[in-house]
XYZ file of C-alpha atoms in Angstrom:
550
model
C -116.646 -19.493 -4.551
C -118.143 -22.777 -3.311
C -115.659 -25.394 -2.505
C -112.715 -22.771 -2.089
C -111.206 -21.282 0.937
C -108.496 -18.755 1.516
C -105.693 -21.352 1.158
C -106.852 -22.586 -2.250
C -105.061 -21.371 -5.258
C -106.960 -18.843 -7.416
C -105.667 -20.507 -10.656
C -105.753 -24.239 -11.197
C -102.442 -25.922 -11.728
C -101.298 -26.422 -15.335
C -100.863 -29.871 -16.963
C -97.329 -31.034 -17.012
C -97.228 -31.039 -20.853
C -98.120 -27.364 -21.259
C -95.562 -24.740 -22.247
C -93.567 -23.036 -19.515
C -91.712 -19.702 -19.616
C -88.061 -19.901 -18.855
C -86.095 -16.641 -18.276
C -82.420 -17.017 -19.117
C -80.210 -14.299 -17.582
C -76.466 -14.228 -17.818
C -74.651 -11.804 -15.453
C -72.130 -10.594 -18.009
C -74.909 -10.310 -20.731
C -77.195 -8.483 -18.375
C -74.449 -5.891 -17.673
C -74.161 -5.117 -21.454
C -77.986 -5.094 -21.745
C -77.756 -6.666 -25.228
C -78.238 -10.328 -24.899
C -80.998 -10.842 -22.407
C -83.448 -13.476 -23.803
C -86.850 -14.655 -22.949
C -87.583 -17.989 -24.486
C -89.814 -21.049 -24.072
C -88.821 -24.607 -23.359
C -89.783 -25.456 -26.898
C -87.195 -22.919 -28.167
C -84.274 -24.467 -26.220
C -82.054 -26.597 -28.401
C -83.946 -25.812 -31.541
C -81.875 -24.892 -34.646
C -83.659 -21.998 -36.213
C -81.240 -20.580 -38.779
C -79.280 -23.493 -40.194
C -76.339 -23.062 -37.826
C -75.459 -24.855 -34.513
C -77.560 -23.632 -31.580
C -74.661 -23.796 -29.162
C -73.541 -20.325 -30.336
C -76.683 -18.812 -28.747
C -75.215 -19.589 -25.353
C -71.633 -18.785 -26.278
C -70.327 -16.021 -23.982
C -67.286 -15.190 -26.206
C -67.467 -11.745 -27.889
C -65.236 -11.614 -30.968
C -64.712 -7.865 -30.754
C -64.093 -7.338 -27.022
C -60.434 -6.887 -27.458
C -60.867 -3.768 -29.564
C -63.101 -2.109 -27.085
C -66.634 -3.425 -27.806
C -68.928 -3.661 -24.830
C -71.750 -5.374 -26.814
C -74.057 -4.364 -29.609
C -77.526 -2.729 -29.103
C -79.752 -2.172 -32.141
C -83.090 -0.293 -31.861
C -86.196 -2.041 -32.995
C -87.671 -1.413 -36.493
C -89.795 1.717 -36.975
C -93.244 1.342 -38.369
C -93.253 4.780 -39.973
C -92.576 5.274 -43.608
C -92.090 8.963 -44.368
C -91.973 8.410 -48.167
C -94.899 6.184 -48.757
C -97.607 7.589 -51.100
C -100.925 6.183 -49.921
C -102.602 6.191 -53.307
C -100.103 4.592 -55.600
C -102.859 2.682 -57.212
C -106.113 3.881 -58.616
C -108.776 2.276 -56.324
C -112.566 2.588 -56.431
C -115.204 3.338 -59.127
C -115.287 6.971 -58.158
C -111.619 7.530 -59.028
C -111.745 5.625 -62.297
C -114.908 7.618 -63.343
C -113.367 10.855 -62.351
C -110.129 10.148 -64.366
C -112.139 9.281 -67.493
C -114.338 12.333 -67.098
C -111.202 14.596 -66.589
C -109.196 13.107 -69.521
C -110.267 15.955 -71.925
C -109.676 18.502 -69.079
C -106.269 16.966 -68.469
C -105.360 17.494 -72.160
C -106.249 21.172 -71.924
C -104.299 21.436 -68.615
C -101.213 19.802 -70.258
C -101.319 22.364 -73.114
C -101.678 25.264 -70.570
C -98.756 23.821 -68.564
C -96.485 23.712 -71.650
C -97.395 27.078 -72.922
C -96.916 28.763 -69.447
C -93.531 26.940 -68.976
C -92.383 28.105 -72.349
C -93.502 31.701 -71.832
C -91.820 31.750 -68.439
C -88.601 30.396 -69.978
C -88.570 33.073 -72.660
C -89.242 35.844 -70.115
C -86.481 34.605 -67.995
C -84.125 34.463 -70.958
C -84.930 38.196 -71.607
C -84.486 39.046 -67.941
C -81.133 37.394 -67.756
C -79.805 38.427 -71.203
C -76.297 39.976 -70.799
C -76.349 39.642 -66.984
C -72.866 38.383 -65.849
C -72.570 39.864 -62.332
C -74.160 36.864 -60.517
C -72.215 37.707 -57.364
C -74.427 40.736 -56.718
C -78.313 40.950 -56.495
C -80.360 40.905 -59.601
C -80.988 44.502 -60.869
C -84.493 45.809 -60.182
C -85.508 46.129 -63.772
C -84.617 42.472 -64.411
C -86.677 41.492 -61.337
C -89.599 43.304 -62.772
C -89.370 41.285 -65.978
C -89.367 38.096 -63.850
C -92.920 39.032 -62.744
C -93.974 37.595 -66.146
C -92.431 34.198 -65.143
C -94.051 34.495 -61.769
C -97.410 34.902 -63.183
C -96.738 31.910 -65.426
C -95.855 29.922 -62.332
C -99.268 30.687 -60.882
C -100.911 29.632 -64.050
C -98.932 26.362 -63.928
C -100.337 25.809 -60.407
C -103.807 26.411 -61.957
C -103.095 23.761 -64.597
C -102.295 21.301 -61.908
C -105.692 21.776 -60.333
C -104.726 24.340 -57.627
C -107.319 26.896 -58.609
C -107.226 28.608 -55.285
C -104.706 28.328 -52.350
C -105.719 28.925 -48.852
C -103.254 31.058 -46.901
C -102.988 31.707 -43.167
C -100.620 34.465 -41.793
C -98.286 36.501 -43.788
C -94.609 36.544 -44.791
C -92.517 38.523 -42.367
C -90.467 41.350 -43.802
C -87.163 40.310 -45.319
C -85.347 42.661 -42.863
C -86.730 40.864 -39.902
C -86.597 37.165 -41.027
C -84.177 36.746 -44.114
C -84.519 32.928 -44.048
C -87.756 30.906 -44.627
C -87.829 27.218 -44.035
C -90.661 24.905 -44.996
C -91.685 21.295 -45.009
C -91.376 19.579 -48.365
C -94.024 17.339 -49.640
C -94.210 17.795 -53.425
C -92.704 19.613 -56.379
C -95.591 22.073 -56.037
C -94.139 24.016 -53.088
C -91.122 25.378 -55.063
C -93.503 26.618 -57.762
C -95.727 28.253 -55.163
C -92.857 29.946 -53.395
C -91.383 31.063 -56.786
C -94.709 32.880 -57.481
C -95.328 34.078 -53.833
C -91.866 35.143 -52.618
C -89.356 34.863 -55.518
C -86.673 33.785 -53.069
C -83.187 32.549 -53.440
C -83.163 28.773 -52.960
C -80.586 26.120 -52.140
C -80.710 23.239 -54.629
C -78.776 20.361 -55.901
C -76.284 20.972 -58.656
C -78.214 18.649 -60.929
C -81.148 21.071 -61.064
C -79.167 23.473 -63.245
C -79.190 20.967 -66.242
C -83.019 20.501 -66.224
C -84.367 21.728 -69.565
C -86.232 25.154 -69.371
C -86.475 24.807 -65.518
C -82.831 25.178 -64.980
C -82.792 28.525 -66.603
C -85.755 29.696 -64.545
C -84.065 28.480 -61.313
C -80.961 30.408 -62.226
C -82.839 33.635 -62.097
C -83.420 33.021 -58.290
C -79.664 33.269 -57.874
C -79.755 29.778 -56.640
C -77.077 28.424 -54.235
C -75.990 25.073 -55.634
C -74.707 22.355 -53.312
C -73.488 18.758 -53.605
C -74.879 17.172 -50.442
C -72.118 14.562 -50.507
C -69.259 17.023 -50.577
C -68.150 18.699 -47.377
C -66.422 21.456 -49.138
C -69.567 22.090 -51.314
C -71.659 22.224 -48.124
C -69.211 24.626 -46.530
C -69.358 26.880 -49.505
C -73.078 26.806 -49.538
C -73.300 27.850 -45.858
C -70.923 30.784 -46.570
C -73.193 31.827 -49.417
C -76.310 31.568 -47.197
C -74.574 33.783 -44.682
C -73.475 36.351 -47.333
C -76.911 36.630 -49.005
C -78.925 36.615 -45.656
C -76.725 39.533 -44.409
C -77.583 41.726 -47.496
C -81.038 43.112 -47.939
C -80.496 43.576 -51.630
C -80.848 39.856 -52.211
C -84.209 38.171 -51.984
C -85.046 36.169 -48.805
C -83.587 32.642 -48.749
C -85.903 29.593 -48.853
C -84.604 26.331 -47.639
C -86.266 22.856 -47.271
C -84.265 21.518 -44.313
C -85.566 17.915 -44.657
C -83.562 17.708 -47.871
C -86.122 15.707 -49.797
C -89.808 15.288 -50.157
C -91.894 13.301 -47.739
C -95.571 12.146 -47.553
C -96.296 15.066 -45.117
C -97.482 12.713 -42.357
C -94.215 12.888 -40.386
C -91.403 15.388 -40.197
C -87.935 13.945 -40.775
C -84.620 15.211 -39.433
C -83.491 18.763 -40.303
C -80.086 19.687 -41.981
C -78.386 22.509 -40.201
C -77.534 24.633 -43.254
C -80.418 27.086 -42.815
C -79.602 27.509 -39.061
C -75.833 27.811 -38.909
C -75.865 31.469 -40.121
C -77.821 32.384 -36.877
C -80.410 34.583 -38.395
C -84.141 34.643 -37.428
C -86.242 31.920 -39.150
C -89.748 32.090 -40.355
C -91.185 28.537 -40.606
C -93.908 27.851 -43.160
C -96.174 24.927 -43.235
C -97.653 23.431 -46.362
C -100.601 20.958 -46.252
C -102.397 19.052 -48.959
C -105.801 17.970 -47.562
C -107.202 15.078 -49.535
C -109.515 12.000 -49.471
C -108.939 10.156 -52.709
C -105.600 11.371 -54.003
C -102.378 11.700 -52.010
C -100.350 14.535 -53.688
C -97.076 13.741 -51.932
C -94.056 12.935 -54.123
C -92.687 10.051 -52.233
C -92.239 6.568 -53.821
C -94.209 7.579 -56.977
C -92.913 8.568 -60.287
C -93.104 12.233 -61.371
C -95.104 11.240 -64.539
C -97.713 9.259 -62.585
C -98.036 12.070 -59.926
C -98.539 14.703 -62.712
C -101.074 12.563 -64.413
C -103.092 12.123 -61.324
C -102.961 15.836 -60.650
C -104.150 16.668 -64.101
C -107.129 14.212 -63.630
C -108.462 15.775 -60.338
C -111.280 18.276 -60.426
C -109.440 20.284 -57.863
C -106.408 19.858 -55.672
C -106.367 21.380 -52.178
C -103.339 23.264 -50.779
C -102.957 25.250 -47.510
C -100.033 27.497 -46.637
C -99.527 28.733 -43.113
C -96.843 31.282 -42.198
C -95.726 30.611 -38.625
C -94.278 33.083 -36.015
C -90.661 33.918 -36.314
C -88.141 31.731 -34.500
C -85.295 33.746 -33.038
C -81.692 32.491 -32.892
C -79.846 31.858 -29.551
C -76.487 33.257 -28.496
C -73.891 30.348 -28.657
C -73.179 29.852 -32.396
C -72.847 26.065 -32.672
C -75.289 25.167 -30.011
C -77.543 27.860 -31.393
C -77.644 26.167 -34.778
C -78.822 22.837 -33.220
C -81.180 24.547 -30.851
C -82.627 26.737 -33.536
C -83.221 23.753 -35.763
C -84.896 21.876 -32.903
C -87.189 24.782 -32.176
C -88.031 25.289 -35.761
C -88.785 21.616 -36.444
C -90.861 21.473 -33.273
C -92.952 24.509 -34.446
C -93.554 22.939 -37.842
C -94.341 19.513 -36.430
C -96.709 20.946 -33.920
C -98.512 23.021 -36.627
C -98.796 19.873 -38.829
C -99.675 17.705 -35.765
C -97.209 15.034 -36.908
C -94.410 13.004 -35.371
C -90.808 13.818 -35.824
C -88.415 10.995 -36.780
C -84.717 10.577 -37.409
C -85.082 9.603 -41.078
C -83.118 11.579 -43.688
C -82.340 11.609 -47.365
C -80.010 8.708 -46.756
C -83.140 6.632 -45.891
C -84.573 7.466 -49.225
C -81.363 6.239 -50.838
C -81.756 2.960 -49.059
C -85.459 2.589 -49.937
C -84.663 3.349 -53.605
C -81.877 0.705 -53.568
C -84.210 -1.850 -52.039
C -86.972 -1.044 -54.570
C -84.500 -1.416 -57.496
C -83.521 -4.866 -56.145
C -87.301 -5.946 -55.959
C -87.426 -6.426 -52.331
C -90.785 -7.402 -50.962
C -90.798 -4.962 -48.138
C -88.452 -2.137 -49.188
C -89.398 0.147 -46.221
C -87.897 -2.359 -43.833
C -84.394 -1.392 -45.070
C -84.755 2.181 -43.730
C -82.686 2.754 -40.591
C -83.236 6.383 -39.537
C -80.045 7.489 -41.026
C -79.771 10.764 -39.065
C -79.441 8.656 -35.872
C -76.926 6.302 -37.466
C -74.801 9.162 -38.720
C -74.856 10.720 -35.213
C -73.977 7.445 -33.468
C -71.375 6.082 -35.813
C -70.194 8.896 -38.089
C -70.901 6.991 -41.255
C -72.249 8.699 -44.413
C -75.400 7.745 -46.363
C -73.079 6.607 -49.300
C -71.389 4.201 -46.957
C -74.712 2.839 -45.660
C -75.705 2.210 -49.282
C -72.509 0.256 -49.758
C -73.353 -1.917 -46.702
C -76.923 -2.401 -48.209
C -75.273 -3.659 -51.448
C -73.286 -6.173 -49.358
C -76.416 -7.257 -47.390
C -78.460 -7.706 -50.672
C -75.775 -9.950 -52.022
C -76.480 -12.261 -49.060
C -79.834 -13.152 -50.671
C -82.213 -11.948 -47.850
C -85.543 -13.816 -47.648
C -88.919 -12.056 -48.483
C -88.993 -10.787 -44.825
C -85.623 -9.000 -45.377
C -83.557 -11.419 -43.306
C -80.358 -13.182 -43.997
C -79.520 -16.830 -42.986
C -76.171 -17.836 -41.468
C -74.989 -19.837 -44.522
C -75.669 -16.916 -46.891
C -73.831 -14.607 -44.524
C -70.788 -16.848 -44.590
C -70.935 -17.213 -48.401
C -70.565 -13.551 -49.103
C -67.862 -12.946 -46.358
C -65.936 -16.020 -47.639
C -66.023 -17.665 -44.189
C -66.313 -21.266 -43.348
C -68.756 -22.614 -40.721
C -66.724 -22.682 -37.526
C -66.838 -21.467 -33.922
C -65.422 -17.950 -34.801
C -67.918 -17.561 -37.684
C -70.730 -18.367 -35.301
C -69.494 -15.781 -32.825
C -69.369 -13.150 -35.464
C -72.916 -13.884 -36.615
C -74.123 -14.197 -33.062
C -72.689 -10.697 -32.313
C -74.821 -9.194 -35.131
C -77.894 -11.457 -34.390
C -79.009 -9.496 -31.293
C -82.472 -11.154 -31.379
C -80.788 -14.587 -31.244
C -83.157 -16.175 -33.748
C -80.669 -17.427 -36.400
C -81.289 -14.557 -39.019
C -80.170 -10.944 -39.273
C -81.763 -7.794 -40.681
C -80.099 -5.076 -42.566
C -80.426 -2.677 -39.618
C -78.588 -5.222 -37.431
C -75.901 -5.774 -40.054
C -75.378 -1.997 -40.546
C -75.253 -1.284 -36.774
C -72.939 -4.205 -36.179
C -70.560 -3.233 -38.931
C -70.598 0.475 -37.916
C -70.227 -0.393 -34.239
C -67.006 -2.375 -35.002
C -65.539 0.428 -37.057
C -66.186 2.921 -34.259
C -64.238 0.984 -31.721
C -61.246 2.858 -30.386
C -58.723 0.184 -31.361
C -60.252 -0.762 -34.721
C -57.709 1.349 -36.842
C -54.897 0.167 -34.758
C -55.999 -3.461 -35.177
C -56.117 -2.928 -38.955
C -52.532 -1.447 -39.007
C -51.159 -4.259 -36.865
C -52.940 -6.970 -38.807
C -51.393 -5.856 -42.049
C -47.994 -5.528 -40.535
C -48.159 -9.061 -39.121
C -49.418 -10.528 -42.323
C -46.661 -9.344 -44.597
C -43.740 -11.509 -43.459
C -41.405 -11.198 -46.369
C -40.176 -7.590 -45.975
C -42.392 -6.257 -48.805
C -45.193 -3.934 -48.711
C -47.873 -6.392 -49.737
C -49.461 -9.723 -48.543
C -49.068 -12.972 -50.429
C -51.672 -15.813 -50.290
C -49.646 -18.157 -48.059
C -48.895 -15.160 -45.664
C -52.594 -14.438 -45.307
C -53.281 -18.154 -44.569
C -50.567 -18.222 -41.912
C -52.166 -15.218 -40.269
C -55.654 -16.623 -40.264
C -54.871 -20.100 -38.829
C -54.763 -18.955 -35.110
C -58.376 -17.946 -35.711
C -59.472 -20.899 -37.873
C -56.972 -23.749 -37.602
C -58.498 -26.051 -40.240
C -58.670 -23.561 -43.204
C -57.910 -25.402 -46.479
C -56.260 -23.863 -49.530
C -59.561 -23.189 -51.357
C -60.971 -21.308 -48.340
C -57.745 -19.255 -48.037
C -57.890 -18.429 -51.777
C -61.455 -17.198 -51.404
C -60.653 -14.896 -48.602
C -57.411 -13.699 -50.484
C -59.576 -12.685 -53.545
C -61.922 -10.882 -51.267
C -59.062 -8.696 -49.937
C -57.321 -8.344 -53.308
C -59.647 -5.716 -54.546
C -57.701 -4.814 -57.711
C -56.978 -8.457 -58.687
C -53.289 -7.945 -59.092
C -52.289 -11.176 -57.242
C -51.216 -9.287 -54.110
C -53.010 -7.483 -51.247
C -51.511 -3.916 -50.912
C -52.129 -1.710 -47.777
C -54.887 0.151 -49.660
C -56.509 -3.192 -50.621
C -56.351 -4.374 -47.071
C -57.780 -1.171 -45.449
C -60.520 -0.862 -48.083
C -61.691 -4.354 -47.650
C -61.896 -4.061 -43.926
C -63.682 -0.746 -44.251
C -66.221 -2.528 -46.438
C -66.254 -5.636 -44.285
C -65.253 -4.493 -40.717
C -66.636 -7.713 -39.201
C -63.589 -9.519 -40.790
C -61.161 -7.854 -38.375
C -62.214 -10.723 -36.022
C -60.172 -13.107 -38.160
C -56.878 -11.349 -37.233
C -57.658 -10.574 -33.557
C -56.684 -14.042 -32.124
C -53.177 -13.758 -33.712
C -52.765 -10.172 -32.432
C -53.967 -11.277 -28.956
C -51.569 -14.220 -28.913
C -48.695 -12.024 -29.822
C -49.474 -9.630 -26.940
C -50.581 -6.614 -28.903
C -53.915 -6.566 -27.057
C -55.005 -7.884 -23.721
C -58.121 -10.016 -23.233
C -60.947 -7.967 -21.859
């Protein structure tokens, strides 16, 4: 400390050319908690995304008049619940093991085929002449199904599950008529078929699988179309009916709705919990070192091949204590699902996420389009559905739109590609729309930002009214459709210098059926698919006094 005293600075002063930190806080932005930005002096004035940098500091919000208070988008999650960690065969040991096991794999494949065929034939005998599917399967037919159940255990043996470690026991059906389990592979349904012979809830497509579809039918399966509200309602009624009757087998559901890699627990669907019966959770684990047995982003054929070429595959099944229901029916279903998922996650020692089957749909779409980082397109759909009430199918439609914007290898879209797909010209309003979605203010947007921005606009209290008023104002000729010149007249208050080609491009975007006129259905459908475009009509509606400036 020589040469220093109490008045000397502890840190030497910086050279004047070094980088300084500038904190920009706008009062209105701070209130919305969405546009605060920390930047460096080197960032100020730079153009990062091919669009004018003045829009970064533009305080106008294009959707304020329909109720928007600003957009907030959660950061990306680093968890991928569907990633199989051993997609590729890596290491000398694995290659040698596969070569050594090839003759064994051939024997196992024959055993698998023979057992599947025998099980199918036994099931055909058990179900022959049985038409009363509304009532429990008669006892003598269930006894014949033991042949198929033994075949199922032999199939597990052929896949390398020579022994299966169990902890705990299944509760009596009278005490816990519903069993729920985590879902990692196609192995669990085979195991539960052998162990419990339960009634399951399955997708309608399972019925058409050769051989397997007939075997599934013997379990008096409850079929459901996950995208149909009426089908889901019928399935819940069937769950209630069969759970209330001890003559039926216990019910087995996989509330995650799809397979995961077992390293996280994704959101639960409520179908198993709405009936309000006690639940027995079951945990399935697949301990491994060299081969991940999860059926995530791996094909069925490759997964089966890897299973056939292992010396032994490990599997552990743990029956957990029964989770009782609450008292209030609706709250009880949510609370019961939360208690059950917590019990399973705790037993597995894994994190719980808001991913759902919808995220798998987004991941699959990204994989099909050859995106470099497909997992970055997952958005935790259970949270999105809860916040914005949009379905997984609608989210996939938004992903189609986003992919048409030519995202870069990092999954980000530039300003000019955004404009091209939405048929917008570079102008102040276009910059405001893009800046609204670009919450990071770096000149590019991610799919999550695009989806949240679009869904946020649709959720606004005056969005539907704005769509109705916009259509009514556009059609000026007393007819029930919009002509091209009428659309142009309505858009000029927002973009005064629109030329004929630009108007024609927007007109074609709205004219979904290409009949030369924009009907009410065309107009509403286009704005549902492209809700950000409602900003084009708001200046005209605001000018005519339909809304007040917020």
